[in-house]
Structure formats: C-alpha cells, structure tokens
C-alpha atoms as a PDB file:
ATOM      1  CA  UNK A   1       9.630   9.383   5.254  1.00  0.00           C
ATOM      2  CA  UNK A   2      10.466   5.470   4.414  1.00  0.00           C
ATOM      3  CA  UNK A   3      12.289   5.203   0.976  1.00  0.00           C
ATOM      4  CA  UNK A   4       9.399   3.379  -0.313  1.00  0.00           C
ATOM      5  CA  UNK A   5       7.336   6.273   0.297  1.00  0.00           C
ATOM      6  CA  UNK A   6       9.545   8.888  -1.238  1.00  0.00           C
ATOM      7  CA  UNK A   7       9.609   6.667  -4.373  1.00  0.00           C
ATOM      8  CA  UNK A   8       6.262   6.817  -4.375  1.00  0.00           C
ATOM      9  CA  UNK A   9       5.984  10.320  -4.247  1.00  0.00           C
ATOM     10  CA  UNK A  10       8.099  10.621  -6.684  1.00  0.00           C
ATOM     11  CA  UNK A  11       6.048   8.723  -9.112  1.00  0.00           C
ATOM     12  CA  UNK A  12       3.278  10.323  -8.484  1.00  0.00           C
ATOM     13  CA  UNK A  13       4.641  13.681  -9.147  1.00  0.00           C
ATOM     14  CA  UNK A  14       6.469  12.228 -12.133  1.00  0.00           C
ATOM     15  CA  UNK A  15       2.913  10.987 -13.776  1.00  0.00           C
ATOM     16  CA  UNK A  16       1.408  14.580 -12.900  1.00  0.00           C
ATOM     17  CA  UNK A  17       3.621  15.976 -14.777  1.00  0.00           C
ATOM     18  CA  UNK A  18       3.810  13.870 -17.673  1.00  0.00           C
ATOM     19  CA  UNK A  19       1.376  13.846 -20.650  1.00  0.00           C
ATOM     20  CA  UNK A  20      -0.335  10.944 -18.985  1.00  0.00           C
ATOM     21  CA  UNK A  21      -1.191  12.875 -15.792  1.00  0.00           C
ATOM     22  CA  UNK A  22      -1.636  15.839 -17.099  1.00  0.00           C
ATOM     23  CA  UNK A  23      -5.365  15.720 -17.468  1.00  0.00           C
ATOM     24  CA  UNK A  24      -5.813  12.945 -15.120  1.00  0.00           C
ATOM     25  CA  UNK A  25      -8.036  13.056 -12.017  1.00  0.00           C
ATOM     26  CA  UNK A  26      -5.982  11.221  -9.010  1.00  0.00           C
ATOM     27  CA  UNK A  27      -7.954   7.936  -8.767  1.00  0.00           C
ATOM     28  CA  UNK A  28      -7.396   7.613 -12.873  1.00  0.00           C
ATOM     29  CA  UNK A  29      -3.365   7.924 -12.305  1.00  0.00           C
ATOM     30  CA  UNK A  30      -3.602   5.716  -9.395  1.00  0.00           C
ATOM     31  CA  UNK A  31      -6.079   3.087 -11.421  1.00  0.00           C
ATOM     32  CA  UNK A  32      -3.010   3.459 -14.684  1.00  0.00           C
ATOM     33  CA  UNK A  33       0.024   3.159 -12.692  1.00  0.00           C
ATOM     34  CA  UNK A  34      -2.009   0.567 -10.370  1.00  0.00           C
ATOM     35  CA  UNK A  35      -2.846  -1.837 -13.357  1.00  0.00           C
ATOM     36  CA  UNK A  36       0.954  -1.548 -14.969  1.00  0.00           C
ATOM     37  CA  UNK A  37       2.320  -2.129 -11.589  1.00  0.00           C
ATOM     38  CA  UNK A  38       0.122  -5.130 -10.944  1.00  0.00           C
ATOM     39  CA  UNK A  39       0.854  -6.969 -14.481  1.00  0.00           C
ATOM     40  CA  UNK A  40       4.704  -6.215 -13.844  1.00  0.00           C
ATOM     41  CA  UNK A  41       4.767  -7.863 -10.147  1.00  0.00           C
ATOM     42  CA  UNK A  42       2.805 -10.863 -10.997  1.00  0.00           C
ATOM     43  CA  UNK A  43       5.277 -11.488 -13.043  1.00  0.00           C
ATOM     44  CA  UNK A  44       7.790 -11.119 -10.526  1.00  0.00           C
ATOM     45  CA  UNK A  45       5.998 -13.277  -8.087  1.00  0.00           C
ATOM     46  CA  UNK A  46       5.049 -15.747 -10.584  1.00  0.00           C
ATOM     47  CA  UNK A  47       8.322 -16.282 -12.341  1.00  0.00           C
ATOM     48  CA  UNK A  48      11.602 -17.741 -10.333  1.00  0.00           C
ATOM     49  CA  UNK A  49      13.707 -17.141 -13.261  1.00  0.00           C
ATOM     50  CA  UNK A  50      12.913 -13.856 -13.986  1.00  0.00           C
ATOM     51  CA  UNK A  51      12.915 -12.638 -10.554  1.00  0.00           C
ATOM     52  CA  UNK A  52      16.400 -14.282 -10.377  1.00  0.00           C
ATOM     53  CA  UNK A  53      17.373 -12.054 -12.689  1.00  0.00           C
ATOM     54  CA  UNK A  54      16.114  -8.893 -12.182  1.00  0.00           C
ATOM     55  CA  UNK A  55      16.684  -8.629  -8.239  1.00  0.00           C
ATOM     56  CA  UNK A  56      19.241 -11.124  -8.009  1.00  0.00           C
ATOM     57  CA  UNK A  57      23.672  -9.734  -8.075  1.00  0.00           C
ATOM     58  CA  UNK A  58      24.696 -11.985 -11.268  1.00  0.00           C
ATOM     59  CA  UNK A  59      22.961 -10.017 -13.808  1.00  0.00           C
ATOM     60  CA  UNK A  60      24.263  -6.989 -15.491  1.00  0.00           C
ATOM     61  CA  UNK A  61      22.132  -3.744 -14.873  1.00  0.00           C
ATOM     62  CA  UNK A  62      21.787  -3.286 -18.796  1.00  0.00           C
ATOM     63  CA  UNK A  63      20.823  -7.074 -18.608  1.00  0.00           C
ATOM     64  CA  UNK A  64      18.122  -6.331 -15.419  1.00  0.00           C
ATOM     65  CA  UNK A  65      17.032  -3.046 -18.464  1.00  0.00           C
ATOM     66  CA  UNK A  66      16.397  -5.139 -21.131  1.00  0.00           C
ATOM     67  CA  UNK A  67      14.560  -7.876 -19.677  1.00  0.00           C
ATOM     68  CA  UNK A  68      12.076  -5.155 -17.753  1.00  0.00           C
ATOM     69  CA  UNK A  69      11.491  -3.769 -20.990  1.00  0.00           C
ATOM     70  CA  UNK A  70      10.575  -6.904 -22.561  1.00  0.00           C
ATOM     71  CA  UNK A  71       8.103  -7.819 -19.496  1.00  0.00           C
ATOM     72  CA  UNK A  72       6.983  -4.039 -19.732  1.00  0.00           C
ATOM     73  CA  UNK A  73       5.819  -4.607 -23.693  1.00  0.00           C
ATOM     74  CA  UNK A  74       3.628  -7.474 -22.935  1.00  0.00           C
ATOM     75  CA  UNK A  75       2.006  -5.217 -20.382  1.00  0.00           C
ATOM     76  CA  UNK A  76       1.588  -1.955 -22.333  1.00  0.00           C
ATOM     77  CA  UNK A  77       3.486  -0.211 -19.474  1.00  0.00           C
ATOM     78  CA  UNK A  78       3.754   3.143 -20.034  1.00  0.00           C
ATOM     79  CA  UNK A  79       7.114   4.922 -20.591  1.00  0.00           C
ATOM     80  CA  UNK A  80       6.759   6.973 -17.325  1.00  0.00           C
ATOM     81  CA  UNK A  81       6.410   3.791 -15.340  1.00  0.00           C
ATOM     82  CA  UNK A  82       9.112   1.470 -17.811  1.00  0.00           C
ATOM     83  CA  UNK A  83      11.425   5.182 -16.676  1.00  0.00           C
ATOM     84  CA  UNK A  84      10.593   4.383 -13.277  1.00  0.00           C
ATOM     85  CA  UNK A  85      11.345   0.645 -12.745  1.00  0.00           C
ATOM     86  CA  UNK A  86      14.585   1.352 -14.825  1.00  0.00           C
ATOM     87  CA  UNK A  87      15.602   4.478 -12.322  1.00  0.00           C
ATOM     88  CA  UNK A  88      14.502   1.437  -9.359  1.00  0.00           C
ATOM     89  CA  UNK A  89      17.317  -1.124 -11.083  1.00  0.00           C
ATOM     90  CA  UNK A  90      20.146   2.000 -11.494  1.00  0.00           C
ATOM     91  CA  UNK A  91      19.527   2.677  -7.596  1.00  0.00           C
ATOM     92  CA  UNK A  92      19.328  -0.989  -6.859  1.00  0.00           C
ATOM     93  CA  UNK A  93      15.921  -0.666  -5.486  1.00  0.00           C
ATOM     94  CA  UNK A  94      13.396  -3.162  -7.417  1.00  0.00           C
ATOM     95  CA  UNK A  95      13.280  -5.043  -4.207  1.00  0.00           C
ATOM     96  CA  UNK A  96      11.049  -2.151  -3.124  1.00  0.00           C
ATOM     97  CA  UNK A  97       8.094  -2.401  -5.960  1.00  0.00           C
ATOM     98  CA  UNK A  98       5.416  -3.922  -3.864  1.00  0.00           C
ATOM     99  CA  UNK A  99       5.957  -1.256  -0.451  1.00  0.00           C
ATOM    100  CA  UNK A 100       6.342   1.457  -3.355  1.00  0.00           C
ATOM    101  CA  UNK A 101       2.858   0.528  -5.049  1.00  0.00           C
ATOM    102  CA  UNK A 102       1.357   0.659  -1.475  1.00  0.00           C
ATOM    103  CA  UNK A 103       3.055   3.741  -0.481  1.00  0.00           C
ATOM    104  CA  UNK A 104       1.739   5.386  -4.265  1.00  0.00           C
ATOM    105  CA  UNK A 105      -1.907   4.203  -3.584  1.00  0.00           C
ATOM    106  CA  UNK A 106      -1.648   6.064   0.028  1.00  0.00           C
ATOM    107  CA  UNK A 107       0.224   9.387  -1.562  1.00  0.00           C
ATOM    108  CA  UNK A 108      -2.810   9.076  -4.489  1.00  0.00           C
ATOM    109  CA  UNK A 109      -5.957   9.221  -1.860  1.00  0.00           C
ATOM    110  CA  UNK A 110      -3.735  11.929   0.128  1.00  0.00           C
ATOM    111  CA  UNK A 111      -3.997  14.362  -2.580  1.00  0.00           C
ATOM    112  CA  UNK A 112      -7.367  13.407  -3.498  1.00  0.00           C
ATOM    113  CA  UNK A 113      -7.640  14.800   0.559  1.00  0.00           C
ATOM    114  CA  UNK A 114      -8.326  11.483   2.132  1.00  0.00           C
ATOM    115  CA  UNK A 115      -6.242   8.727   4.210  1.00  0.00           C
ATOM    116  CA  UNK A 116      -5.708   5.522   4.628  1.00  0.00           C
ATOM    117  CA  UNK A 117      -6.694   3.806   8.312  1.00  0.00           C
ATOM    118  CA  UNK A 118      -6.058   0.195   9.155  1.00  0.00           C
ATOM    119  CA  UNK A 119      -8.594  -2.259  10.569  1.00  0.00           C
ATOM    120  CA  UNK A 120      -7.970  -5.402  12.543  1.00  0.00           C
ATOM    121  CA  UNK A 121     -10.393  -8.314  12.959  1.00  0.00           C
ATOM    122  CA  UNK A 122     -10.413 -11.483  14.142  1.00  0.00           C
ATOM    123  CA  UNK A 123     -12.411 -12.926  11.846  1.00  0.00           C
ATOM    124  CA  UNK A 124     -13.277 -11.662   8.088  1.00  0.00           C
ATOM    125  CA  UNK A 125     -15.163  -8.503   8.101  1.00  0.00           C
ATOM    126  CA  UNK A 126     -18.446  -7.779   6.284  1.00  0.00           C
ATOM    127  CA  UNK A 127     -17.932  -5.230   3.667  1.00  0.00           C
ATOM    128  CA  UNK A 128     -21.410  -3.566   5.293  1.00  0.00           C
ATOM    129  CA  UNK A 129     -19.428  -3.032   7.998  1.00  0.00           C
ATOM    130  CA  UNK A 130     -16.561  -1.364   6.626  1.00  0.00           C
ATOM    131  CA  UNK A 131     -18.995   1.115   4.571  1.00  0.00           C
ATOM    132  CA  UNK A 132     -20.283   2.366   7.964  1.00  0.00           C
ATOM    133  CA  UNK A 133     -16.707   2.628   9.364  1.00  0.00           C
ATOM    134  CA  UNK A 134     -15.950   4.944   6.329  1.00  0.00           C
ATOM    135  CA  UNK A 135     -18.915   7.336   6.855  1.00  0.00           C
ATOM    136  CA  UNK A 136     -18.460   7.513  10.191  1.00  0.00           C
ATOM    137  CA  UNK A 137     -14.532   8.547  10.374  1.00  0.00           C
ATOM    138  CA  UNK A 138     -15.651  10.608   7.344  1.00  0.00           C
ATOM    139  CA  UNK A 139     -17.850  12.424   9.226  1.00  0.00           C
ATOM    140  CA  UNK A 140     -15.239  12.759  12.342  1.00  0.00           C
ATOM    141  CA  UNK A 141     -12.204  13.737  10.408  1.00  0.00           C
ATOM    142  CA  UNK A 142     -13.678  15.298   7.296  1.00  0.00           C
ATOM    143  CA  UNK A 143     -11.662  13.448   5.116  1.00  0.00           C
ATOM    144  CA  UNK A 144     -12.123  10.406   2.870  1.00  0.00           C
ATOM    145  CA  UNK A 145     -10.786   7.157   4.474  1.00  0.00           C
ATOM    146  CA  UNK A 146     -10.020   3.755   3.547  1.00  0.00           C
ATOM    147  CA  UNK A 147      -9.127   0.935   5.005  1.00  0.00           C
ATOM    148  CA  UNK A 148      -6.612  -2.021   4.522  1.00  0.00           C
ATOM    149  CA  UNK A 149      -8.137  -4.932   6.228  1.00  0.00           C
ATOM    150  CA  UNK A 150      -6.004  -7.744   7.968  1.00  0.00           C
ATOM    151  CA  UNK A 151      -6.826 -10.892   9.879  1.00  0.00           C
ATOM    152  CA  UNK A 152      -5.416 -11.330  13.423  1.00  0.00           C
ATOM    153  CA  UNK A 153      -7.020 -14.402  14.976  1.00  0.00           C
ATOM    154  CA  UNK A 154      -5.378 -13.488  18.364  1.00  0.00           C
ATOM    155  CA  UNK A 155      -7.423 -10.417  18.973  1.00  0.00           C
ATOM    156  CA  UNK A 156      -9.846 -13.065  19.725  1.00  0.00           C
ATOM    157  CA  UNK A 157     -13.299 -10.943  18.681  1.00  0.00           C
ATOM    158  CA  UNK A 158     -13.770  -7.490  18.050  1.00  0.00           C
ATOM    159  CA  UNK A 159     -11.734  -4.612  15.547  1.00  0.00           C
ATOM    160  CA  UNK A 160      -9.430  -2.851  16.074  1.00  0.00           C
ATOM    161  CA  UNK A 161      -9.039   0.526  13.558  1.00  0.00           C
ATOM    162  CA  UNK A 162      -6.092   3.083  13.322  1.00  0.00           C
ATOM    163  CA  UNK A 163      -6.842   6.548  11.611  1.00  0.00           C
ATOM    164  CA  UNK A 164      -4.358   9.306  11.396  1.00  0.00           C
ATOM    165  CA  UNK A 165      -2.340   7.476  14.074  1.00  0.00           C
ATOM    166  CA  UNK A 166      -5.022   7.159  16.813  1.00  0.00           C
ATOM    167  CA  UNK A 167      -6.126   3.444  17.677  1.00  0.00           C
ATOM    168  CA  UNK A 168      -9.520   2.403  18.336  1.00  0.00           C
ATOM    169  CA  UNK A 169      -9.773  -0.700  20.209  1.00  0.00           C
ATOM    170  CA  UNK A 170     -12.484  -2.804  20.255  1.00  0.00           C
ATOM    171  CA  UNK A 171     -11.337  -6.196  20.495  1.00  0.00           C
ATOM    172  CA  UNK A 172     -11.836  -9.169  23.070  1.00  0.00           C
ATOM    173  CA  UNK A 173      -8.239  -9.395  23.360  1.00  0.00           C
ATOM    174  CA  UNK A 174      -7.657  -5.522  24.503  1.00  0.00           C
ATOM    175  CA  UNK A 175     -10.348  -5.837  27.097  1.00  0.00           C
ATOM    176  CA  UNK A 176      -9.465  -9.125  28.810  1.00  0.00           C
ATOM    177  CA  UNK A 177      -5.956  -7.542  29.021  1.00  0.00           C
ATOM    178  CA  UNK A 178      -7.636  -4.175  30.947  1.00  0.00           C
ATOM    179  CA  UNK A 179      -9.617  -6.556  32.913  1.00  0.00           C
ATOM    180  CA  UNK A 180      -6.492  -8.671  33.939  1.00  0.00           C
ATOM    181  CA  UNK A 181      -4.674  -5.478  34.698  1.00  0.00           C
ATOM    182  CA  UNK A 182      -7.256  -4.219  36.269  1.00  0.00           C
ATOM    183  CA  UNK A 183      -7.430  -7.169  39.100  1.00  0.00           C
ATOM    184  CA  UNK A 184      -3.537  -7.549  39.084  1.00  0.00           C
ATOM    185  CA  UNK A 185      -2.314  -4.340  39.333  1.00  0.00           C
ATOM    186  CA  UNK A 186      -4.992  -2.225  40.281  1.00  0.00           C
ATOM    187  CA  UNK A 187      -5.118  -0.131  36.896  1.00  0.00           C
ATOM    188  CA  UNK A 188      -6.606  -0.633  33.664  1.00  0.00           C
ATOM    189  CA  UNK A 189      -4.274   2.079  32.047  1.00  0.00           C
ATOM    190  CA  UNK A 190      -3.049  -1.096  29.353  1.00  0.00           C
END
C-alpha cells in the first residue's frame, strides 16, 4: 500500500467515525471531504506564496498550522479534515494532498463495492462511450466501475482500459506492434 493510499484510508475511516460520517452514505463523505479538499488545493496551486510556505523548509510547523487554518476558514473545512492536513504538516507529508485525494476517492467507491479502471485514448472520448464501458465491466465483474480518462496521442487510435489489473487493448498502436512482431520474429505474443 503507497503512503498516499494509507492516508487515505485513514481519512476515510477517520470521517466514518466522526459525527460527520456517522450518518453519511459513502458518495456524501467522498462529495464533503472532496469539495474541502478541492477549495484547499486550489489554493495551493494558485498561490506561490502560500505554497512557499506551507511545503517549503523555512517555515515553522506552528507557522505551516496557522496559516492552514486560516486558508481552512475561508473554505468552511471541517475540523476532521483541518485535523487531517495538520497531522499531514506534523509528518511532513502535505506534499502528498493531491495523490491522497485520489487515493480517498478510490478507497470511497471501494467500500461503496465498486473500482476504479483506467482508460486510454488517443483522442478525447465520448462520454456515450464511457457509459457503455461501465455497464459492460459492470456486468462482467459485478461491481461498479469508473474510469479516469487520459489522453495518449501515441496509441495512435483505439482504447486501451485496465480493470482490476487486467488490460484491454484495443489500440492502433498495440496491434501494429503484434503485426510487426508477428513478421519479425515469428510471434505475436507482444
């Protein structure tokens, strides 16, 4: 398990059992901490200064404290979530936020029973496209899935999709490759 993903998990677990989570369904913690999370790191990304400061070695931990807290007010952060970037400064891990807020979105749909898969185009996708995608590996792994999309312009045509670490290639690129192998070396096995 990747450090970012163990903070997560600890979040999560942390906003179950708080007041906040405790009557929560999983997408409604994931949709809280999501929206808090999202205010806080566009501020991050946004401001030089202040990112400086908070992930930077000059300032003071109670410094790197106080100014969160400041940022957190404008945002109506909640206390389980201010707690949590505080414990991320005392461990010297703020650097992590944005692979943490992935990692939290992916422990959220697992114990709502579904996964995440990945899918790789060329070219934008149609969300149409990506609907069917979801029914079907619904349908094949009985589980809800969804996917983070990313542009590859080398894969020439075609998608490529990765569920429960099984690839499904169907791009241009992956079949000119078994076609080259195939008259090169006598094997399409690439």
């Amino acid at each position: 398990m990747s450090v970012a993903r163990a903070y997560a998990k600890a979040l999560y677990e942390t906003v179950l059992e708080s007041d906040q989570g405790a009557h929560a369904h999983t997408n409604n913690i994931k949709n809280l901490i999501h929206d808090q999370a999202v205010g806080f790191q566009s501020v991050i990304d946004q401001h030089k200064e202040f990112r400086i400061a908070i992930l930077g070695p000059v300032t003071s931990q109670k410094e790197k404290i106080s100014l969160v807290r400041e940022v957190a007010k404008k945002f109506n952060c909640s206390q389980v979530f201010l707690n949590f970037l505080n414990l991320l400064i005392k461990k010297g891990r703020l650097y992590l936020l944005p692979e943490i807020l992935e990692a939290f979105e992916s422990v959220c749909l697992e114990a709502h029973g579904g996964i995440y898969g990945t899918l790789v185009s060329a070219i934008p996708v149609e969300q149409s496209l990506i609907d069917e995608l979801v029914v079907s590996f619904k349908k094949k792994l009985g589980k809800q899935v969804e996917f983070k999309t990313t542009i590859d312009p080398s894969l020439l045509a075609g998608i490529k999709v990765t569920v429960n670490g099984v690839t499904y290639d169907g791009t241009l690129y992956s079949k000119l490759k078994r076609l080259r192998d195939k008259f090169v070396f006598g094997t399409a096995w690439h």
